[in-house]
Structures are given as C-alpha cells and as structure tokens.
Amino acid sequence: MAAPGPVIWIAGLALLWAPGYLLYRRGGFAIQIAVGLAVWPVAFVWLPFSWLPVIALPVIAVALALLVVRARLRPPALVFFLAAGAAALRAHDIAGLAFPPWVDGVHHAMIIRALLDDGALPASYHWGFHVPAAILAVITGNAAPPDVPRLLLHYGQLLNALSFVTIYAAGRVLLRSRMAGVFAAVLACFVSYFPAYYLSWGRYTHLAGTLLLPALLIVLWRNRNCAVPVILAAGLALIHVRVAFFALAFALIVMKRRWAVVALIAALLIAPWLLHVRPIAGTTESHLIAARHNRELMALATGGISGLAGWLGMLAWGRIASAAWLALLVVNWRRLRWRPLALLAAWCGVVALVVTFWPVVASPDSAAITLFIPLSLAGAGLLAWVVPRRFAAVLAVAIAIGGATTLVDIVNPATILADDADLRAMRWIARNTPPGARFAVDARPWTGPAWVGVDGGYWISVATGRESILPPLLYAWTLPRAEVARINTVLEQWSDRRWDVLRGAGVTHIYCGSLSPPSRRATLLADPRARLIYRDGGAVVFELAP
C-alpha cells in the first residue's frame, strides 16, 4: 500500500540522514544530510540497485538506535522553529497538486521508473537525484507507476525544505556567526524565489545539487579528512554536473592543494560510470522565467543590500526600513568582515566569466538560478554585522514571516498540466486497458527537436505503464535522429488531426486531459471514430473505433 505524504517526508529524511550520521557523526545535521544524499548514488555505481533498499532499512535502524543512545541532536530553538516553518511552507506549496508541475517532472519520473523496473546504470543524464527517490519509493510502497509522480512531489519538497539547514550551516561556517547562518537560510528559503520556484519548473536535479553544494564547500573549508569531501564531490558529479562546476570555481579561488586530491579520488570512485557515460547532445533548458522572477534576479544580482531592499520595497513600509538599514550600515561599517564578502564576489565573478565565454560548461540560466546561495550568504553577512545582536532574532523571524507571504503562491498556474481527475484517469487506465495499449495525446513543439505535452496526457507513459506517441522530453537527445524524426512526424500530423496517422502509429486509445481546452474534448466526443470508454470531469479516454 502506498504511504501518504507525511510518511514520505519522514522516511525520506531518515534515508538521507542515517548514512551521513553513521559515516560522519561529528559533522552536524546539515553535513550528514548531504552525505546521505551523495552516498546512495555513489553506492549504486558499485552495487545492484536491488540491494540498496535492502541495505537502507538496517542503516536507518542502526542510526536511529545510536541516536537514541547518544541523544545529541539538539538544534538551537530559533533554527528549529524557522526550519520547521520552511518545511511547512514547502508542504503548503504542493497542497492540491496531483502531479509535479511543468514538463521536467515527466522524465524525472521516467528515470525513477527505469531504476525500479530495470535497475540499470543510466549511460547519460545526471541520475544521482533519482537513486534515493527510487529507494524511497520501494521502502514506502510508492513504486507502482501511478504513485511515482506523488512521491516525486513530496521528495522534491523535502529536499527544498532541507535547503534551510545546509544554507544555515554554510553561513555559520563561512561568516563565523550563528546569526549570520540564520539570516542566510531565511533569505534563501523565505525571501528568494529560488530554490522555492524550482517546484514550478520541476528542477529536481538542480535542487539536489544546490543542497549538496554548501555542504561540500564547508567540509573542504574545514575538514582535513578527505573521505567525506570525496563522497560529496563524487555524489555532486552524479547529481548535477553544472552545480559541480560551481563547486570547482570556488575551489579554484581558494586554491587548497588537497582539493585536487579530493577531485581525483572522487573521479576514481565513480570511474565505472565515467568509462561508459554518453553525454546528451544539446540542452533541455527552458527559457521561461517570468518577468516577475527576472526582476527578482536582477535585484539580487546587485548584491545582498539591494536584494533585501528590493524585497522590502514590495511592502508599504519598505522605503523606511531600507533607509534605516543603510543608515546602520554606514554607522557600523567597521564591524563588517570584508574577506568572506570578497570571496563570494570572486566566486560569482569566476562563474560569470565562464558562463559568458564558455556556456557549454554552465549556462547563464543555470548560474542565475543558483545565485541565491552566494547572494543569501552575502546579504546575511551584511545583516549580521550591522543589526544589533539583541534585535537579530526578532528581525530574522519578521523577515521570514514577511517573505513567506510573497512565496505562499509560488506555483505558477501556467505550469500545471494535470490535476486529480487526471490522476484518477491514470489509475483507471493502469487497471482497465491492455498492457499493449498505445495512446495518442496532444503535444506542441518545445526547444530544439523536442515536443512536449500540453495536458495530463503527457504523464501516461510513466504513470500508467502504457505507451504513448509522445515520449518524455529526453527522447530528442537520446534516440537516433531517424527515430526522433519519426516520432515528431506523428506528433505533427496528429496535432493537425490527421486521423489516418493513428492506425499506422499503432494507436489504440486517445486521451484528453482534464485541463485541456473544452473545444478539443467536444470535438473528440462528436467524432464517431473515437468511442468514449471513460470520463471523469474533464479527463476523457477514447478507444479507436474499428
């Protein structure tokens, strides 16, 4: 039986924390979570996937037993309160969602399904995020095709909420102030649109990478032992190569010799995969940042002061608060620690140069949606060194509450392709159509040679186990060109309502999603070539008439 959302959150937290706790008990909760996120994909390089869920359960049990005996997990009350608030906000973001928004979630669910069904090591794409998700699907009973999208929603938001603890740890170490760590986490999770807006795009792999990045920087900065940095570096390379490049840029600035040793050993650790990896040609980046979010990025890009001032400007009293903040900065400028700020600025500068002159390594939009890490840290440093200590905690809570009001509706309605009616239809299809059924769905051109779905029909192939004329997005860069051209020809002809193409493509059924235009549904209902066999609200399934 599939476990509900709260169980997925609890089990997912245990799955990530337990191996990190056993391997690095002195590292703190944030580092332990990052180690757990990295260790499962690294283990998959060397072990069959079927072993990992079997290993996970005793690892969790032993870690929990040690925790009970030692009882050392005592976070500061303010940090615990704000982290719980961040988790509640992220859980609220997916309330009422039946599927991950937008188009990326489909191929992430496909990779999870491939791991569950075949257990094979993928030859391309970054799959490190998907391994813990697939393990979680097994141990929570969410491995059936219709349950994977919901698991992806909850697991993704768990990682999003955990950004609070990793950003807090990075701020505390780099800025040498617990209060600076609190401000950094508050700015990242309550004020910045990223990482919260990753949900609307389905950027789960990038999210996992940004969760691991601050932890890697911490252990490279502080820890002389190479074992934990090696695991984190190897895991980050498997989770998201571009985010791994951002870590490399930071390493080049600081220039510690042992970092080269860490990188070499990490490469050897994942060598069995590197030896047969096949890069995906092209990019699946969408350039659909809304103007509202572009303004947010432009404000943050000018630095920590302007970023928070831009947010304050949205409020009625924003100008007064911004003026007071700048006045405090002028009065207390001697308290500022310029070295960490200079380091963050240099880090952003190196990344900016690379994405400008060598965008193949890291695209500008991938850098833009990662900026919340250095800019939240910079803004936190300015806050912590300017605001009197006796007011700092109250200000952090006030910023969190005020920022949460702007993020409470973070999901862009335009990115929602399917709803509960579609989910019920998927479950019906999985139970009532033959395994060899093939569905025609509506699609539209995307970037490059790819087409994507326009409604819930896009989820059929991964949520029902039935075939569709529209594969998940990655087909355009992984299949042979002739096969891609054949698929696109069928999609184009069906978009023009060429019914003759359906028989030739082996189509047996047609699906109309709950959120598709009513005119399309009415056209299909009136056509004798489509026989209605299921209807629930706007979700409709037709069988091709003989």
JSON list of C-alpha atoms in Angstrom, two decimals, residues 290-366:
[
{"chain": "A", "resi": 290, "resn": "ALA", "atom": "CA", "xyz": [8.53, 35.08, -15.85]},
{"chain": "A", "resi": 291, "resn": "ALA", "atom": "CA", "xyz": [9.24, 38.82, -15.86]},
{"chain": "A", "resi": 292, "resn": "ARG", "atom": "CA", "xyz": [8.48, 38.91, -12.15]},
{"chain": "A", "resi": 293, "resn": "HIS", "atom": "CA", "xyz": [11.28, 36.45, -11.44]},
{"chain": "A", "resi": 294, "resn": "ASN", "atom": "CA", "xyz": [13.68, 38.23, -13.79]},
{"chain": "A", "resi": 295, "resn": "ARG", "atom": "CA", "xyz": [13.20, 41.37, -11.71]},
{"chain": "A", "resi": 296, "resn": "GLU", "atom": "CA", "xyz": [13.93, 39.37, -8.60]},
{"chain": "A", "resi": 297, "resn": "LEU", "atom": "CA", "xyz": [17.18, 38.05, -10.08]},
{"chain": "A", "resi": 298, "resn": "MET", "atom": "CA", "xyz": [18.25, 41.48, -11.26]},
{"chain": "A", "resi": 299, "resn": "ALA", "atom": "CA", "xyz": [17.66, 42.90, -7.78]},
{"chain": "A", "resi": 300, "resn": "LEU", "atom": "CA", "xyz": [19.62, 40.11, -6.12]},
{"chain": "A", "resi": 301, "resn": "ALA", "atom": "CA", "xyz": [22.44, 40.37, -8.66]},
{"chain": "A", "resi": 302, "resn": "THR", "atom": "CA", "xyz": [23.36, 43.83, -7.41]},
{"chain": "A", "resi": 303, "resn": "GLY", "atom": "CA", "xyz": [24.31, 42.40, -4.02]},
{"chain": "A", "resi": 304, "resn": "GLY", "atom": "CA", "xyz": [22.92, 41.49, -0.64]},
{"chain": "A", "resi": 305, "resn": "ILE", "atom": "CA", "xyz": [21.78, 45.01, 0.29]},
{"chain": "A", "resi": 306, "resn": "SER", "atom": "CA", "xyz": [19.88, 45.64, -2.92]},
{"chain": "A", "resi": 307, "resn": "GLY", "atom": "CA", "xyz": [18.38, 42.17, -2.83]},
{"chain": "A", "resi": 308, "resn": "LEU", "atom": "CA", "xyz": [16.77, 42.62, 0.54]},
{"chain": "A", "resi": 309, "resn": "ALA", "atom": "CA", "xyz": [15.98, 46.26, -0.15]},
{"chain": "A", "resi": 310, "resn": "GLY", "atom": "CA", "xyz": [14.19, 45.18, -3.34]},
{"chain": "A", "resi": 311, "resn": "TRP", "atom": "CA", "xyz": [12.09, 42.77, -1.29]},
{"chain": "A", "resi": 312, "resn": "LEU", "atom": "CA", "xyz": [11.39, 45.42, 1.33]},
{"chain": "A", "resi": 313, "resn": "GLY", "atom": "CA", "xyz": [10.29, 47.77, -1.44]},
{"chain": "A", "resi": 314, "resn": "MET", "atom": "CA", "xyz": [7.32, 45.46, -2.07]},
{"chain": "A", "resi": 315, "resn": "LEU", "atom": "CA", "xyz": [5.98, 46.33, 1.36]},
{"chain": "A", "resi": 316, "resn": "ALA", "atom": "CA", "xyz": [4.25, 49.56, 2.39]},
{"chain": "A", "resi": 317, "resn": "TRP", "atom": "CA", "xyz": [6.97, 50.44, 4.89]},
{"chain": "A", "resi": 318, "resn": "GLY", "atom": "CA", "xyz": [9.78, 49.22, 2.65]},
{"chain": "A", "resi": 319, "resn": "ARG", "atom": "CA", "xyz": [11.45, 52.59, 1.99]},
{"chain": "A", "resi": 320, "resn": "ILE", "atom": "CA", "xyz": [11.66, 53.44, 5.69]},
{"chain": "A", "resi": 321, "resn": "ALA", "atom": "CA", "xyz": [13.12, 50.03, 6.55]},
{"chain": "A", "resi": 322, "resn": "SER", "atom": "CA", "xyz": [15.62, 50.20, 3.70]},
{"chain": "A", "resi": 323, "resn": "ALA", "atom": "CA", "xyz": [16.76, 53.67, 4.74]},
{"chain": "A", "resi": 324, "resn": "ALA", "atom": "CA", "xyz": [17.19, 52.52, 8.34]},
{"chain": "A", "resi": 325, "resn": "TRP", "atom": "CA", "xyz": [19.21, 49.52, 7.21]},
{"chain": "A", "resi": 326, "resn": "LEU", "atom": "CA", "xyz": [21.55, 51.65, 5.07]},
{"chain": "A", "resi": 327, "resn": "ALA", "atom": "CA", "xyz": [21.99, 54.07, 7.96]},
{"chain": "A", "resi": 328, "resn": "LEU", "atom": "CA", "xyz": [23.00, 51.21, 10.25]},
{"chain": "A", "resi": 329, "resn": "LEU", "atom": "CA", "xyz": [25.44, 50.01, 7.61]},
{"chain": "A", "resi": 330, "resn": "VAL", "atom": "CA", "xyz": [27.11, 53.42, 7.45]},
{"chain": "A", "resi": 331, "resn": "VAL", "atom": "CA", "xyz": [27.33, 53.70, 11.24]},
{"chain": "A", "resi": 332, "resn": "ASN", "atom": "CA", "xyz": [28.65, 50.16, 11.77]},
{"chain": "A", "resi": 333, "resn": "TRP", "atom": "CA", "xyz": [30.84, 49.74, 8.71]},
{"chain": "A", "resi": 334, "resn": "ARG", "atom": "CA", "xyz": [33.87, 48.96, 10.90]},
{"chain": "A", "resi": 335, "resn": "ARG", "atom": "CA", "xyz": [32.17, 45.74, 12.06]},
{"chain": "A", "resi": 336, "resn": "LEU", "atom": "CA", "xyz": [31.99, 44.31, 8.54]},
{"chain": "A", "resi": 337, "resn": "ARG", "atom": "CA", "xyz": [34.18, 41.33, 7.67]},
{"chain": "A", "resi": 338, "resn": "TRP", "atom": "CA", "xyz": [35.19, 42.04, 4.13]},
{"chain": "A", "resi": 339, "resn": "ARG", "atom": "CA", "xyz": [37.12, 38.83, 3.37]},
{"chain": "A", "resi": 340, "resn": "PRO", "atom": "CA", "xyz": [34.08, 36.50, 3.17]},
{"chain": "A", "resi": 341, "resn": "LEU", "atom": "CA", "xyz": [32.23, 39.08, 1.06]},
{"chain": "A", "resi": 342, "resn": "ALA", "atom": "CA", "xyz": [35.21, 39.39, -1.28]},
{"chain": "A", "resi": 343, "resn": "LEU", "atom": "CA", "xyz": [35.39, 35.61, -1.57]},
{"chain": "A", "resi": 344, "resn": "LEU", "atom": "CA", "xyz": [31.70, 35.39, -2.51]},
{"chain": "A", "resi": 345, "resn": "ALA", "atom": "CA", "xyz": [32.10, 38.20, -5.03]},
{"chain": "A", "resi": 346, "resn": "ALA", "atom": "CA", "xyz": [35.11, 36.49, -6.61]},
{"chain": "A", "resi": 347, "resn": "TRP", "atom": "CA", "xyz": [33.16, 33.22, -6.79]},
{"chain": "A", "resi": 348, "resn": "CYS", "atom": "CA", "xyz": [30.30, 34.90, -8.64]},
{"chain": "A", "resi": 349, "resn": "GLY", "atom": "CA", "xyz": [32.80, 36.67, -10.91]},
{"chain": "A", "resi": 350, "resn": "VAL", "atom": "CA", "xyz": [34.53, 33.46, -11.99]},
{"chain": "A", "resi": 351, "resn": "VAL", "atom": "CA", "xyz": [31.19, 31.78, -12.70]},
{"chain": "A", "resi": 352, "resn": "ALA", "atom": "CA", "xyz": [30.01, 34.83, -14.67]},
{"chain": "A", "resi": 353, "resn": "LEU", "atom": "CA", "xyz": [33.13, 34.79, -16.84]},
{"chain": "A", "resi": 354, "resn": "VAL", "atom": "CA", "xyz": [32.76, 31.11, -17.64]},
{"chain": "A", "resi": 355, "resn": "VAL", "atom": "CA", "xyz": [29.05, 31.24, -18.49]},
{"chain": "A", "resi": 356, "resn": "THR", "atom": "CA", "xyz": [29.73, 34.26, -20.71]},
{"chain": "A", "resi": 357, "resn": "PHE", "atom": "CA", "xyz": [32.65, 32.86, -22.70]},
{"chain": "A", "resi": 358, "resn": "TRP", "atom": "CA", "xyz": [32.17, 29.09, -22.29]},
{"chain": "A", "resi": 359, "resn": "PRO", "atom": "CA", "xyz": [28.42, 28.46, -21.85]},
{"chain": "A", "resi": 360, "resn": "VAL", "atom": "CA", "xyz": [28.78, 24.76, -22.73]},
{"chain": "A", "resi": 361, "resn": "VAL", "atom": "CA", "xyz": [30.15, 24.18, -19.22]},
{"chain": "A", "resi": 362, "resn": "ALA", "atom": "CA", "xyz": [27.41, 26.08, -17.38]},
{"chain": "A", "resi": 363, "resn": "SER", "atom": "CA", "xyz": [24.59, 28.02, -19.00]},
{"chain": "A", "resi": 364, "resn": "PRO", "atom": "CA", "xyz": [23.68, 31.55, -17.84]},
{"chain": "A", "resi": 365, "resn": "ASP", "atom": "CA", "xyz": [20.25, 30.46, -16.61]},
{"chain": "A", "resi": 366, "resn": "SER", "atom": "CA", "xyz": [21.73, 27.60, -14.55]}
]
